[in-house]
Amino acid sequence: MHAVQAFELILVLLAVIVGLHWLAIKLRWPPATALLVGGGALAFVPGLPVVSLDPELALVLFLPPLLMDGAYYTALGRFRRHLPGILSLAVGAVVFTTLAVGVVAHWIMPGLPWAACFALGAIVSPPDAVSARAVLKGVTLPRRVTALLEGESLLNDATGLILFRFAVAATLSGVFHVGEAVQSFTIVAIGGAVVGAAMGRLWVFVTRRLQDRVLVVIAHVTLCWVAYLAGEAAHVSGVIATVAAGLVLGWYQHVVLSADTRLVGNSVWQMLVFILEAFVFVLIGFSLRGAIERFGGIAAIPASTIQMIVGVVLTIVIARFVWIFAAEGLLELGRRLGAKRARPLGWRQATVLSWAGMRGVVTLAVPLTLPADMPGRDLMLICAFAAIFATVVIQGSSLGWLIRRIRPVDADPPAKMTMAAAEGAMARARMTVIEARAYDEDGTLVHPYMLEEARKRMRFMERYEQDAGTEMDNLRPHFDIVIAAIAASRAELIRIHRAGLIEDEVLHELERDLDIEQMAMIFQRGE
Protein backbone atom coordinates (compact mmCIF):
# COMPACT_ATOMS: atom_id res chain seq x y z
CA MET A 1 0.00 0.00 0.00
CA HIS A 2 1.32 3.44 -0.97
CA ALA A 3 2.05 5.84 1.91
CA VAL A 4 -0.60 8.32 0.76
CA GLN A 5 -3.15 5.50 0.46
CA ALA A 6 -2.31 4.37 3.97
CA PHE A 7 -2.88 7.90 5.25
CA GLU A 8 -6.19 8.13 3.38
CA LEU A 9 -7.24 4.80 4.91
CA ILE A 10 -6.40 6.11 8.39
CA LEU A 11 -8.63 9.14 7.78
CA VAL A 12 -11.43 6.88 6.56
CA LEU A 13 -11.06 4.70 9.66
CA LEU A 14 -11.20 7.77 11.91
CA ALA A 15 -14.48 8.77 10.27
CA VAL A 16 -15.77 5.21 10.67
CA ILE A 17 -14.75 5.23 14.34
CA VAL A 18 -16.68 8.44 14.99
CA GLY A 19 -19.74 7.02 13.21
CA LEU A 20 -19.61 3.67 15.01
CA HIS A 21 -19.09 5.32 18.38
CA TRP A 22 -22.07 7.60 17.76
CA LEU A 23 -24.14 4.58 16.69
CA ALA A 24 -23.13 2.69 19.85
CA ILE A 25 -24.30 5.62 21.98
CA LYS A 26 -27.63 5.77 20.16
CA LEU A 27 -28.20 2.01 20.41
CA ARG A 28 -26.80 1.83 23.95
CA TRP A 29 -24.22 -0.74 22.94
CA PRO A 30 -20.73 -0.99 24.42
CA PRO A 31 -18.54 0.99 21.98
CA ALA A 32 -16.12 -1.96 21.76
CA THR A 33 -18.86 -4.17 20.31
CA ALA A 34 -19.86 -1.65 17.63
CA LEU A 35 -16.23 -0.99 16.68
CA LEU A 36 -15.34 -4.68 16.50
CA VAL A 37 -18.40 -5.67 14.44
CA GLY A 38 -18.08 -2.58 12.26
CA GLY A 39 -14.40 -3.22 11.60
CA GLY A 40 -15.11 -6.86 10.72
CA ALA A 41 -17.87 -5.88 8.30
CA LEU A 42 -15.76 -3.12 6.76
CA ALA A 43 -12.90 -5.53 6.11
CA PHE A 44 -15.00 -7.44 3.59
CA VAL A 45 -16.11 -4.35 1.62
CA PRO A 46 -14.93 -4.83 -1.99
CA GLY A 47 -12.08 -2.58 -3.04
CA LEU A 48 -10.69 -1.89 0.42
CA PRO A 49 -7.07 -2.97 0.86
CA VAL A 50 -6.12 -5.82 3.14
CA VAL A 51 -4.92 -4.46 6.47
CA SER A 52 -2.34 -6.52 8.35
CA LEU A 53 -0.90 -5.67 11.74
CA ASP A 54 2.73 -6.19 12.53
CA PRO A 55 2.38 -8.06 15.84
CA GLU A 56 5.41 -6.53 17.54
CA LEU A 57 4.31 -3.04 16.47
CA ALA A 58 0.75 -3.73 17.66
CA LEU A 59 1.97 -4.68 21.12
CA VAL A 60 4.37 -1.73 21.41
CA LEU A 61 2.02 0.85 19.91
CA PHE A 62 -1.29 -0.02 21.56
CA LEU A 63 -0.62 -1.94 24.76
CA PRO A 64 1.61 0.45 26.80
CA PRO A 65 -0.62 3.57 26.65
CA LEU A 66 -3.78 1.58 27.33
CA LEU A 67 -2.18 -0.22 30.26
CA MET A 68 -0.81 3.09 31.53
CA ASP A 69 -4.26 4.63 31.33
CA GLY A 70 -5.67 1.87 33.53
CA ALA A 71 -2.81 2.10 36.03
CA TYR A 72 -2.92 5.92 36.13
CA TYR A 73 -6.53 5.97 37.31
CA THR A 74 -6.27 2.92 39.57
CA ALA A 75 -7.26 3.52 43.18
CA LEU A 76 -3.95 2.46 44.70
CA GLY A 77 -5.31 1.90 48.20
CA ARG A 78 -8.06 -0.37 46.90
CA PHE A 79 -5.54 -2.09 44.60
CA ARG A 80 -3.32 -2.95 47.57
CA ARG A 81 -6.29 -4.03 49.67
CA HIS A 82 -7.53 -6.46 47.01
CA LEU A 83 -4.11 -7.56 45.74
CA PRO A 84 -4.55 -11.24 46.78
CA GLY A 85 -7.80 -11.44 44.80
CA ILE A 86 -6.23 -9.60 41.86
CA LEU A 87 -3.27 -12.00 41.78
CA SER A 88 -5.67 -14.94 42.02
CA LEU A 89 -7.30 -13.76 38.79
CA ALA A 90 -4.24 -12.35 37.02
CA VAL A 91 -2.02 -15.38 37.71
CA GLY A 92 -4.12 -18.25 39.02
CA ALA A 93 -7.08 -17.92 36.64
CA VAL A 94 -4.79 -17.39 33.63
CA VAL A 95 -2.68 -20.46 34.43
CA PHE A 96 -5.80 -22.55 35.11
CA THR A 97 -7.44 -21.43 31.85
CA THR A 98 -4.23 -22.13 29.93
CA LEU A 99 -4.15 -25.68 31.27
CA ALA A 100 -7.87 -26.21 30.67
CA VAL A 101 -7.69 -24.99 27.06
CA GLY A 102 -4.59 -27.11 26.47
CA VAL A 103 -6.34 -30.25 27.68
CA VAL A 104 -9.50 -29.56 25.66
CA ALA A 105 -7.51 -28.69 22.52
CA HIS A 106 -5.49 -31.91 22.75
CA TRP A 107 -8.68 -33.90 23.33
CA ILE A 108 -10.27 -32.41 20.19
CA MET A 109 -7.10 -32.72 18.09
CA PRO A 110 -4.86 -35.44 19.54
CA GLY A 111 -2.31 -34.90 16.77
CA LEU A 112 -1.49 -31.40 18.01
CA PRO A 113 1.54 -31.46 20.39
CA TRP A 114 0.81 -30.81 24.05
CA ALA A 115 3.06 -27.76 24.17
CA ALA A 116 1.29 -26.27 21.14
CA CYS A 117 -2.06 -26.85 22.85
CA PHE A 118 -0.82 -24.98 25.91
CA ALA A 119 0.51 -22.19 23.66
CA LEU A 120 -3.05 -21.83 22.33
CA GLY A 121 -4.27 -21.74 25.94
CA ALA A 122 -1.80 -18.98 26.81
CA ILE A 123 -2.97 -16.94 23.80
CA VAL A 124 -6.66 -16.94 24.72
CA SER A 125 -6.42 -17.11 28.53
CA PRO A 126 -5.78 -13.49 29.64
CA PRO A 127 -8.78 -11.11 29.60
CA ASP A 128 -7.71 -7.86 28.02
CA ALA A 129 -7.19 -4.48 29.68
CA VAL A 130 -8.46 -2.62 26.62
CA SER A 131 -11.63 -4.68 26.28
CA ALA A 132 -12.37 -4.54 30.01
CA ARG A 133 -12.02 -0.76 30.16
CA ALA A 134 -14.06 -0.26 26.99
CA VAL A 135 -16.94 -2.37 28.30
CA LEU A 136 -16.83 -1.23 31.93
CA LYS A 137 -17.25 2.44 30.92
CA GLY A 138 -20.94 1.86 30.40
CA VAL A 139 -21.78 -0.10 33.55
CA THR A 140 -21.83 0.49 37.30
CA LEU A 141 -20.25 -2.21 39.44
CA PRO A 142 -19.54 -2.70 43.14
CA ARG A 143 -16.21 -1.17 44.11
CA ARG A 144 -14.61 -4.50 44.99
CA VAL A 145 -15.59 -6.09 41.66
CA THR A 146 -14.32 -3.02 39.80
CA ALA A 147 -11.01 -3.16 41.67
CA LEU A 148 -10.61 -6.86 40.88
CA LEU A 149 -11.41 -6.44 37.19
CA GLU A 150 -9.19 -3.39 36.74
CA GLY A 151 -6.32 -4.90 38.69
CA GLU A 152 -6.61 -8.21 36.85
CA SER A 153 -6.59 -6.52 33.45
CA LEU A 154 -3.38 -4.68 34.37
CA LEU A 155 -1.40 -7.77 35.33
CA ASN A 156 -2.78 -10.78 33.51
CA ASP A 157 -1.31 -9.88 30.11
CA ALA A 158 2.13 -10.39 31.60
CA THR A 159 1.14 -13.86 32.82
CA GLY A 160 -0.27 -14.83 29.43
CA LEU A 161 2.76 -13.53 27.52
CA ILE A 162 5.22 -15.35 29.76
CA LEU A 163 3.28 -18.62 29.55
CA PHE A 164 3.08 -18.22 25.77
CA ARG A 165 6.84 -17.85 25.41
CA PHE A 166 7.47 -20.91 27.59
CA ALA A 167 4.97 -22.97 25.58
CA VAL A 168 6.42 -21.94 22.19
CA ALA A 169 9.94 -22.69 23.35
CA ALA A 170 8.83 -26.09 24.63
CA THR A 171 7.05 -26.86 21.35
CA LEU A 172 10.08 -26.05 19.21
CA SER A 173 12.69 -27.61 21.51
CA GLY A 174 10.67 -30.46 22.98
CA VAL A 175 12.01 -29.63 26.48
CA PHE A 176 10.18 -28.04 29.43
CA HIS A 177 11.23 -27.77 33.09
CA VAL A 178 8.61 -26.61 35.59
CA GLY A 179 11.16 -25.40 38.15
CA GLU A 180 13.03 -23.25 35.65
CA ALA A 181 9.74 -21.87 34.33
CA VAL A 182 8.56 -20.81 37.81
CA GLN A 183 11.93 -19.24 38.57
CA SER A 184 11.99 -17.35 35.28
CA PHE A 185 8.39 -16.22 35.79
CA THR A 186 9.23 -14.78 39.22
CA ILE A 187 12.35 -12.99 37.99
CA VAL A 188 10.59 -11.50 34.98
CA ALA A 189 7.63 -10.29 37.07
CA ILE A 190 9.67 -8.78 39.92
CA GLY A 191 12.18 -7.32 37.47
CA GLY A 192 9.38 -5.64 35.54
CA ALA A 193 8.04 -4.06 38.72
CA VAL A 194 11.50 -2.76 39.65
CA VAL A 195 12.16 -1.31 36.18
CA GLY A 196 8.71 0.30 36.06
CA ALA A 197 9.08 1.86 39.51
CA ALA A 198 12.50 3.22 38.50
CA MET A 199 11.04 4.73 35.31
CA GLY A 200 8.23 6.29 37.33
CA ARG A 201 10.65 7.84 39.80
CA LEU A 202 12.76 9.11 36.88
CA TRP A 203 9.62 10.76 35.48
CA VAL A 204 9.04 12.50 38.83
CA PHE A 205 12.68 13.71 38.88
CA VAL A 206 12.56 15.04 35.31
CA THR A 207 9.08 16.61 35.59
CA ARG A 208 10.02 18.62 38.67
CA ARG A 209 12.84 20.23 36.67
CA LEU A 210 10.99 20.94 33.44
CA GLN A 211 9.64 24.46 33.26
CA ASP A 212 7.64 24.27 30.05
CA ARG A 213 4.10 22.86 30.13
CA VAL A 214 4.39 21.29 26.67
CA LEU A 215 7.57 19.44 27.66
CA VAL A 216 5.90 18.14 30.80
CA VAL A 217 2.92 16.85 28.81
CA ILE A 218 5.29 15.13 26.36
CA ALA A 219 7.11 13.45 29.24
CA HIS A 220 3.74 12.49 30.70
CA VAL A 221 2.54 10.85 27.44
CA THR A 222 5.77 9.08 26.47
CA LEU A 223 6.42 7.47 29.86
CA CYS A 224 4.29 4.43 28.94
CA TRP A 225 6.45 3.53 25.94
CA VAL A 226 9.70 4.33 27.76
CA ALA A 227 8.75 2.00 30.65
CA TYR A 228 7.59 -0.80 28.33
CA LEU A 229 10.68 -0.68 26.11
CA ALA A 230 12.97 -0.40 29.13
CA GLY A 231 11.41 -3.53 30.60
CA GLU A 232 11.75 -5.44 27.34
CA ALA A 233 15.34 -4.26 26.93
CA ALA A 234 16.13 -5.54 30.43
CA HIS A 235 14.53 -8.90 29.47
CA VAL A 236 11.81 -8.55 32.10
CA SER A 237 8.08 -7.96 31.72
CA GLY A 238 7.40 -4.76 29.79
CA VAL A 239 3.74 -5.08 30.74
CA ILE A 240 4.43 -5.06 34.47
CA ALA A 241 7.00 -2.30 34.01
CA THR A 242 4.35 -0.14 32.33
CA VAL A 243 1.80 -0.85 35.06
CA ALA A 244 4.29 -0.07 37.84
CA ALA A 245 5.30 3.19 36.16
CA GLY A 246 1.62 4.10 35.74
CA LEU A 247 0.91 3.50 39.41
CA VAL A 248 3.83 5.77 40.36
CA LEU A 249 2.66 8.40 37.88
CA GLY A 250 -0.90 8.28 39.22
CA TRP A 251 0.29 8.59 42.81
CA TYR A 252 2.69 11.54 42.29
CA GLN A 253 0.88 13.52 39.56
CA HIS A 254 -1.19 15.36 42.19
CA VAL A 255 1.92 16.92 43.74
CA VAL A 256 4.24 17.12 40.72
CA LEU A 257 1.99 18.59 38.02
CA SER A 258 0.58 22.10 38.15
CA ALA A 259 -3.18 22.53 37.76
CA ASP A 260 -3.03 23.87 34.20
CA THR A 261 -0.53 21.19 33.12
CA ARG A 262 -2.72 18.47 34.59
CA LEU A 263 -5.81 19.80 32.77
CA VAL A 264 -3.98 19.97 29.43
CA GLY A 265 -2.16 16.68 29.96
CA ASN A 266 -5.30 14.79 30.88
CA SER A 267 -7.11 16.17 27.84
CA VAL A 268 -4.29 15.10 25.52
CA TRP A 269 -4.09 11.72 27.22
CA GLN A 270 -7.83 11.04 26.99
CA MET A 271 -7.84 11.88 23.28
CA LEU A 272 -4.86 9.62 22.63
CA VAL A 273 -6.37 6.72 24.54
CA PHE A 274 -9.73 7.12 22.81
CA ILE A 275 -8.14 6.98 19.34
CA LEU A 276 -5.85 4.05 20.14
CA GLU A 277 -8.60 2.09 21.87
CA ALA A 278 -10.96 2.61 18.95
CA PHE A 279 -8.32 1.69 16.38
CA VAL A 280 -7.56 -1.53 18.26
CA PHE A 281 -11.09 -2.86 17.86
CA VAL A 282 -11.51 -1.71 14.25
CA LEU A 283 -8.16 -3.25 13.28
CA ILE A 284 -9.04 -6.49 15.06
CA GLY A 285 -12.12 -6.67 12.87
CA PHE A 286 -10.05 -5.80 9.79
CA SER A 287 -7.51 -8.52 10.57
CA LEU A 288 -10.23 -11.18 10.55
CA ARG A 289 -10.31 -11.02 6.77
CA GLY A 290 -6.71 -12.16 6.41
CA ALA A 291 -7.18 -15.01 8.89
CA ILE A 292 -10.22 -16.36 7.03
CA GLU A 293 -8.55 -15.98 3.62
CA ARG A 294 -5.64 -18.12 4.80
CA PHE A 295 -8.13 -20.94 5.29
CA GLY A 296 -9.46 -20.40 1.76
CA GLY A 297 -12.67 -18.68 2.87
CA ILE A 298 -15.35 -19.39 5.45
CA ALA A 299 -16.73 -22.34 3.46
CA ALA A 300 -13.29 -24.00 3.41
CA ILE A 301 -12.86 -24.08 7.20
CA PRO A 302 -12.88 -27.78 8.17
CA ALA A 303 -15.30 -29.21 10.72
CA SER A 304 -12.45 -30.07 13.08
CA THR A 305 -11.44 -26.40 13.18
CA ILE A 306 -14.99 -25.34 13.98
CA GLN A 307 -15.07 -27.93 16.77
CA MET A 308 -11.83 -26.49 18.10
CA ILE A 309 -13.19 -22.93 17.95
CA VAL A 310 -16.34 -23.89 19.86
CA GLY A 311 -14.34 -25.93 22.36
CA VAL A 312 -11.84 -23.13 23.03
CA VAL A 313 -14.50 -20.41 23.43
CA LEU A 314 -16.62 -22.54 25.77
CA THR A 315 -13.55 -23.56 27.77
CA ILE A 316 -12.31 -20.02 28.42
CA VAL A 317 -15.79 -18.99 29.59
CA ILE A 318 -16.40 -22.08 31.76
CA ALA A 319 -12.87 -22.14 33.20
CA ARG A 320 -13.28 -18.58 34.50
CA PHE A 321 -16.55 -19.51 36.21
CA VAL A 322 -14.96 -22.63 37.72
CA TRP A 323 -11.93 -20.75 39.06
CA ILE A 324 -13.88 -17.83 40.54
CA PHE A 325 -16.58 -19.96 42.17
CA ALA A 326 -13.97 -22.41 43.49
CA ALA A 327 -12.17 -19.45 45.08
CA GLU A 328 -15.54 -18.31 46.45
CA GLY A 329 -16.03 -21.72 48.02
CA LEU A 330 -12.62 -21.60 49.69
CA LEU A 331 -13.27 -18.10 51.03
CA GLU A 332 -16.66 -19.15 52.38
CA LEU A 333 -15.08 -22.19 54.05
CA GLY A 334 -12.38 -19.99 55.57
CA ARG A 335 -14.99 -17.55 56.85
CA ARG A 336 -16.94 -20.32 58.53
CA LEU A 337 -13.74 -21.63 60.12
CA GLY A 338 -13.10 -18.21 61.62
CA ALA A 339 -10.62 -16.64 59.19
CA LYS A 340 -11.23 -12.91 59.63
CA ARG A 341 -9.69 -11.91 56.28
CA ALA A 342 -11.78 -14.38 54.27
CA ARG A 343 -14.45 -12.25 52.60
CA PRO A 344 -16.42 -14.02 49.85
CA LEU A 345 -17.80 -11.85 47.07
CA GLY A 346 -21.25 -13.42 47.05
CA TRP A 347 -22.82 -15.24 44.13
CA ARG A 348 -24.11 -12.08 42.44
CA GLN A 349 -20.74 -10.37 42.38
CA ALA A 350 -18.96 -13.62 41.47
CA THR A 351 -21.30 -14.14 38.51
CA VAL A 352 -20.62 -10.67 37.12
CA LEU A 353 -16.88 -11.11 37.67
CA SER A 354 -16.98 -14.47 35.88
CA TRP A 355 -18.86 -13.10 32.89
CA ALA A 356 -16.56 -10.08 32.45
CA GLY A 357 -13.71 -11.90 30.70
CA MET A 358 -13.34 -10.11 27.37
CA ARG A 359 -10.30 -10.78 25.19
CA GLY A 360 -8.59 -8.20 22.97
CA VAL A 361 -5.31 -6.79 21.69
CA VAL A 362 -2.93 -9.31 23.32
CA THR A 363 -4.96 -12.28 22.09
CA LEU A 364 -4.85 -10.68 18.63
CA ALA A 365 -1.17 -9.80 18.47
CA VAL A 366 0.46 -12.76 20.22
CA PRO A 367 -0.52 -15.52 17.74
CA LEU A 368 0.81 -13.39 14.88
CA THR A 369 4.29 -13.71 16.44
CA LEU A 370 4.20 -17.50 16.15
CA PRO A 371 7.05 -18.98 14.07
CA ALA A 372 6.05 -20.15 10.60
CA ASP A 373 6.94 -23.76 11.48
CA MET A 374 4.82 -23.77 14.66
CA PRO A 375 2.37 -26.71 14.56
CA GLY A 376 -1.24 -25.49 14.33
CA ARG A 377 -0.30 -21.85 13.69
CA ASP A 378 -3.31 -21.01 11.48
CA LEU A 379 -5.61 -22.88 13.84
CA MET A 380 -4.37 -20.77 16.75
CA LEU A 381 -4.95 -17.59 14.74
CA ILE A 382 -8.56 -18.38 13.92
CA CYS A 383 -9.26 -19.52 17.49
CA ALA A 384 -7.81 -16.27 18.82
CA PHE A 385 -10.07 -14.19 16.58
CA ALA A 386 -13.08 -16.29 17.56
CA ALA A 387 -12.29 -15.79 21.26
CA ILE A 388 -12.10 -12.02 20.80
CA PHE A 389 -15.35 -11.81 18.85
CA ALA A 390 -17.29 -14.14 21.11
CA THR A 391 -16.23 -12.51 24.38
CA VAL A 392 -16.42 -8.86 23.29
CA VAL A 393 -19.62 -9.13 21.27
CA ILE A 394 -21.56 -11.63 23.41
CA GLN A 395 -20.20 -11.07 26.91
CA GLY A 396 -19.47 -7.36 26.46
CA SER A 397 -22.92 -6.63 25.03
CA SER A 398 -24.78 -8.60 27.68
CA LEU A 399 -22.76 -7.49 30.73
CA GLY A 400 -24.97 -4.47 31.39
CA TRP A 401 -28.11 -6.61 31.05
CA LEU A 402 -26.67 -9.20 33.46
CA ILE A 403 -25.85 -6.53 36.02
CA ARG A 404 -29.38 -5.14 35.85
CA ARG A 405 -30.85 -8.61 36.21
CA ILE A 406 -28.91 -9.93 39.19
CA ARG A 407 -28.18 -6.57 40.88
CA PRO A 408 -24.75 -7.13 42.46
CA VAL A 409 -24.32 -5.74 45.96
CA ASP A 410 -21.52 -3.39 46.99
CA ALA A 411 -20.36 -5.03 50.21
CA ASP A 412 -17.13 -3.04 50.49
CA PRO A 413 -17.09 -0.82 53.59
CA PRO A 414 -17.43 2.86 52.63
CA ALA A 415 -14.55 5.27 53.14
CA LYS A 416 -14.26 6.89 56.55
CA MET A 417 -14.97 10.33 55.12
CA THR A 418 -17.70 11.26 52.65
CA MET A 419 -17.22 13.76 49.83
CA ALA A 420 -19.17 16.34 51.82
CA ALA A 421 -16.89 15.85 54.83
CA ALA A 422 -13.79 16.12 52.63
CA GLU A 423 -15.07 19.35 51.08
CA GLY A 424 -15.80 20.65 54.56
CA ALA A 425 -12.22 19.91 55.65
CA MET A 426 -10.88 21.70 52.58
CA ALA A 427 -13.11 24.71 53.27
CA ARG A 428 -11.86 24.93 56.86
CA ALA A 429 -8.24 24.84 55.67
CA ARG A 430 -9.00 27.61 53.18
CA MET A 431 -10.79 29.65 55.86
CA THR A 432 -7.82 29.38 58.23
CA VAL A 433 -5.46 30.90 55.66
CA ILE A 434 -7.85 33.69 54.63
CA GLU A 435 -8.59 34.66 58.25
CA ALA A 436 -4.87 34.84 58.96
CA ARG A 437 -4.09 37.01 55.93
CA ALA A 438 -7.16 39.23 55.79
CA TYR A 439 -5.58 41.53 58.41
CA ASP A 440 -2.29 43.40 58.23
CA GLU A 441 0.37 43.36 60.95
CA ASP A 442 -1.38 45.94 63.15
CA GLY A 443 -4.69 44.10 63.01
CA THR A 444 -6.42 46.27 60.40
CA LEU A 445 -8.83 44.42 58.13
CA VAL A 446 -7.48 44.94 54.61
CA HIS A 447 -9.46 42.28 52.70
CA PRO A 448 -13.04 42.61 54.00
CA TYR A 449 -14.75 41.33 50.84
CA MET A 450 -12.55 38.25 50.64
CA LEU A 451 -13.15 37.50 54.33
CA GLU A 452 -16.92 37.94 53.96
CA GLU A 453 -17.01 35.64 50.92
CA ALA A 454 -14.98 33.04 52.78
CA ARG A 455 -17.33 33.18 55.77
CA LYS A 456 -20.36 32.78 53.50
CA ARG A 457 -18.70 29.78 51.90
CA MET A 458 -17.89 28.34 55.31
CA ARG A 459 -21.47 28.70 56.50
CA PHE A 460 -22.69 26.96 53.36
CA MET A 461 -20.18 24.14 53.83
CA GLU A 462 -21.38 23.61 57.40
CA ARG A 463 -24.94 23.15 56.12
CA TYR A 464 -23.66 21.01 53.22
CA GLU A 465 -21.90 18.60 55.58
CA GLN A 466 -25.14 18.15 57.53
CA ASP A 467 -27.36 17.49 54.50
CA ALA A 468 -25.51 17.40 51.19
CA GLY A 469 -28.50 16.32 49.10
CA THR A 470 -30.79 19.16 50.16
CA GLU A 471 -28.12 21.82 49.78
CA MET A 472 -27.23 20.62 46.27
CA ASP A 473 -30.90 20.66 45.26
CA ASN A 474 -31.13 24.25 46.50
CA LEU A 475 -27.94 25.22 44.65
CA ARG A 476 -28.74 23.81 41.21
CA PRO A 477 -30.96 26.76 40.19
CA HIS A 478 -28.08 29.04 41.23
CA PHE A 479 -25.67 27.08 39.03
CA ASP A 480 -28.12 27.24 36.12
CA ILE A 481 -28.24 31.04 36.39
CA VAL A 482 -24.44 31.31 36.57
CA ILE A 483 -24.02 29.05 33.52
CA ALA A 484 -26.57 31.11 31.59
CA ALA A 485 -24.69 34.27 32.60
CA ILE A 486 -21.42 32.74 31.42
CA ALA A 487 -23.05 31.92 28.07
CA ALA A 488 -24.16 35.56 27.76
CA SER A 489 -20.64 36.73 28.58
CA ARG A 490 -19.23 34.40 25.94
CA ALA A 491 -21.68 35.64 23.31
CA GLU A 492 -20.79 39.27 24.08
CA LEU A 493 -17.06 38.47 23.99
CA ILE A 494 -17.43 36.90 20.56
CA ARG A 495 -19.56 39.84 19.35
CA ILE A 496 -16.99 42.47 20.27
CA HIS A 497 -14.21 40.34 18.78
CA ARG A 498 -16.13 39.92 15.52
CA ALA A 499 -16.65 43.67 15.50
CA GLY A 500 -12.87 44.16 15.61
CA LEU A 501 -12.89 45.84 19.02
CA ILE A 502 -10.44 43.47 20.74
CA GLU A 503 -7.39 41.49 19.62
CA ASP A 504 -7.31 37.70 19.31
CA GLU A 505 -5.02 37.44 22.35
CA VAL A 506 -7.65 39.13 24.52
CA LEU A 507 -10.34 36.81 23.15
CA HIS A 508 -8.33 33.69 23.99
CA GLU A 509 -7.41 34.87 27.50
CA LEU A 510 -10.96 35.84 28.45
CA GLU A 511 -12.46 32.76 26.82
CA ARG A 512 -10.11 30.53 28.82
CA ASP A 513 -11.30 32.20 32.03
CA LEU A 514 -14.92 31.61 31.02
CA ASP A 515 -14.17 27.98 30.15
CA ILE A 516 -12.59 27.30 33.54
CA GLU A 517 -15.47 29.04 35.34
CA GLN A 518 -18.05 27.08 33.34
CA MET A 519 -16.25 23.76 33.99
CA ALA A 520 -16.28 24.50 37.71
CA MET A 521 -20.01 25.28 37.66
CA ILE A 522 -20.88 22.17 35.66
CA PHE A 523 -18.79 19.98 37.95
CA GLN A 524 -20.34 21.44 41.09
CA ARG A 525 -23.81 20.98 39.61
CA GLY A 526 -23.03 17.26 39.40
CA GLU A 527 -23.00 16.71 35.62
Coordinates of N, CA and C in Angstrom, one line a residue, residues 423 457 460-461 464 468-487 517-527:
E423 N -14.9 18.0 51.5 CA -15.1 19.3 51.1 C -15.1 20.3 52.3
R457 N -19.0 31.1 52.4 CA -18.7 29.8 51.9 C -18.6 28.8 53.1
F460 N -22.1 27.9 54.3 CA -22.7 27.0 53.4 C -22.1 25.6 53.6
M461 N -20.8 25.5 53.7 CA -20.2 24.1 53.8 C -20.6 23.4 55.1
Y464 N -23.9 22.1 54.2 CA -23.7 21.0 53.2 C -23.2 19.7 53.9
A468 N -26.1 17.1 52.5 CA -25.5 17.4 51.2 C -26.6 17.4 50.1
G469 N -27.5 16.4 50.2 CA -28.5 16.3 49.1 C -29.4 17.5 49.0
T470 N -29.9 18.0 50.2 CA -30.8 19.2 50.2 C -30.1 20.4 49.7
E471 N -28.9 20.6 50.2 CA -28.1 21.8 49.8 C -27.8 21.8 48.3
M472 N -27.5 20.7 47.7 CA -27.2 20.6 46.3 C -28.5 20.9 45.5
D473 N -29.6 20.4 45.9 CA -30.9 20.7 45.3 C -31.2 22.2 45.3
N474 N -30.9 22.8 46.4 CA -31.1 24.3 46.5 C -30.2 25.0 45.6
L475 N -29.0 24.5 45.4 CA -27.9 25.2 44.6 C -28.1 25.1 43.1
R476 N -28.7 24.0 42.7 CA -28.7 23.8 41.2 C -29.4 25.0 40.4
P477 N -30.5 25.6 40.9 CA -31.0 26.8 40.2 C -29.9 27.9 40.1
H478 N -29.2 28.0 41.2 CA -28.1 29.0 41.2 C -27.0 28.7 40.1
F479 N -26.6 27.5 40.1 CA -25.7 27.1 39.0 C -26.2 27.3 37.6
D480 N -27.5 27.0 37.4 CA -28.1 27.2 36.1 C -28.0 28.7 35.7
I481 N -28.3 29.6 36.7 CA -28.2 31.0 36.4 C -26.8 31.5 36.0
V482 N -25.8 31.0 36.8 CA -24.4 31.3 36.6 C -24.0 30.8 35.2
I483 N -24.4 29.6 34.8 CA -24.0 29.0 33.5 C -24.7 29.9 32.4
A484 N -25.9 30.3 32.6 CA -26.6 31.1 31.6 C -25.9 32.5 31.5
A485 N -25.4 33.0 32.6 CA -24.7 34.3 32.6 C -23.3 34.1 31.9
I486 N -22.7 33.0 32.1 CA -21.4 32.7 31.4 C -21.6 32.7 29.9
A487 N -22.7 32.0 29.5 CA -23.1 31.9 28.1 C -23.3 33.3 27.5
E517 N -14.3 28.7 34.5 CA -15.5 29.0 35.3 C -16.7 28.1 35.0
Q518 N -16.9 27.9 33.7 CA -18.0 27.1 33.3 C -17.8 25.6 33.7
M519 N -16.6 25.1 33.6 CA -16.3 23.8 34.0 C -16.5 23.6 35.5
A520 N -16.1 24.6 36.3 CA -16.3 24.5 37.7 C -17.8 24.4 38.1
M521 N -18.6 25.3 37.4 CA -20.0 25.3 37.7 C -20.7 24.0 37.3
I522 N -20.3 23.4 36.1 CA -20.9 22.2 35.7 C -20.5 21.0 36.6
F523 N -19.2 21.0 37.0 CA -18.8 20.0 38.0 C -19.5 20.1 39.3
Q524 N -19.7 21.3 39.8 CA -20.3 21.4 41.1 C -21.8 21.1 41.0
R525 N -22.4 21.3 39.8 CA -23.8 21.0 39.6 C -24.0 19.5 39.5
G526 N -22.9 18.7 39.4 CA -23.0 17.3 39.4 C -23.2 16.6 38.1
E527 N -22.9 17.3 37.0 CA -23.0 16.7 35.6 C -21.8 15.9 35.3

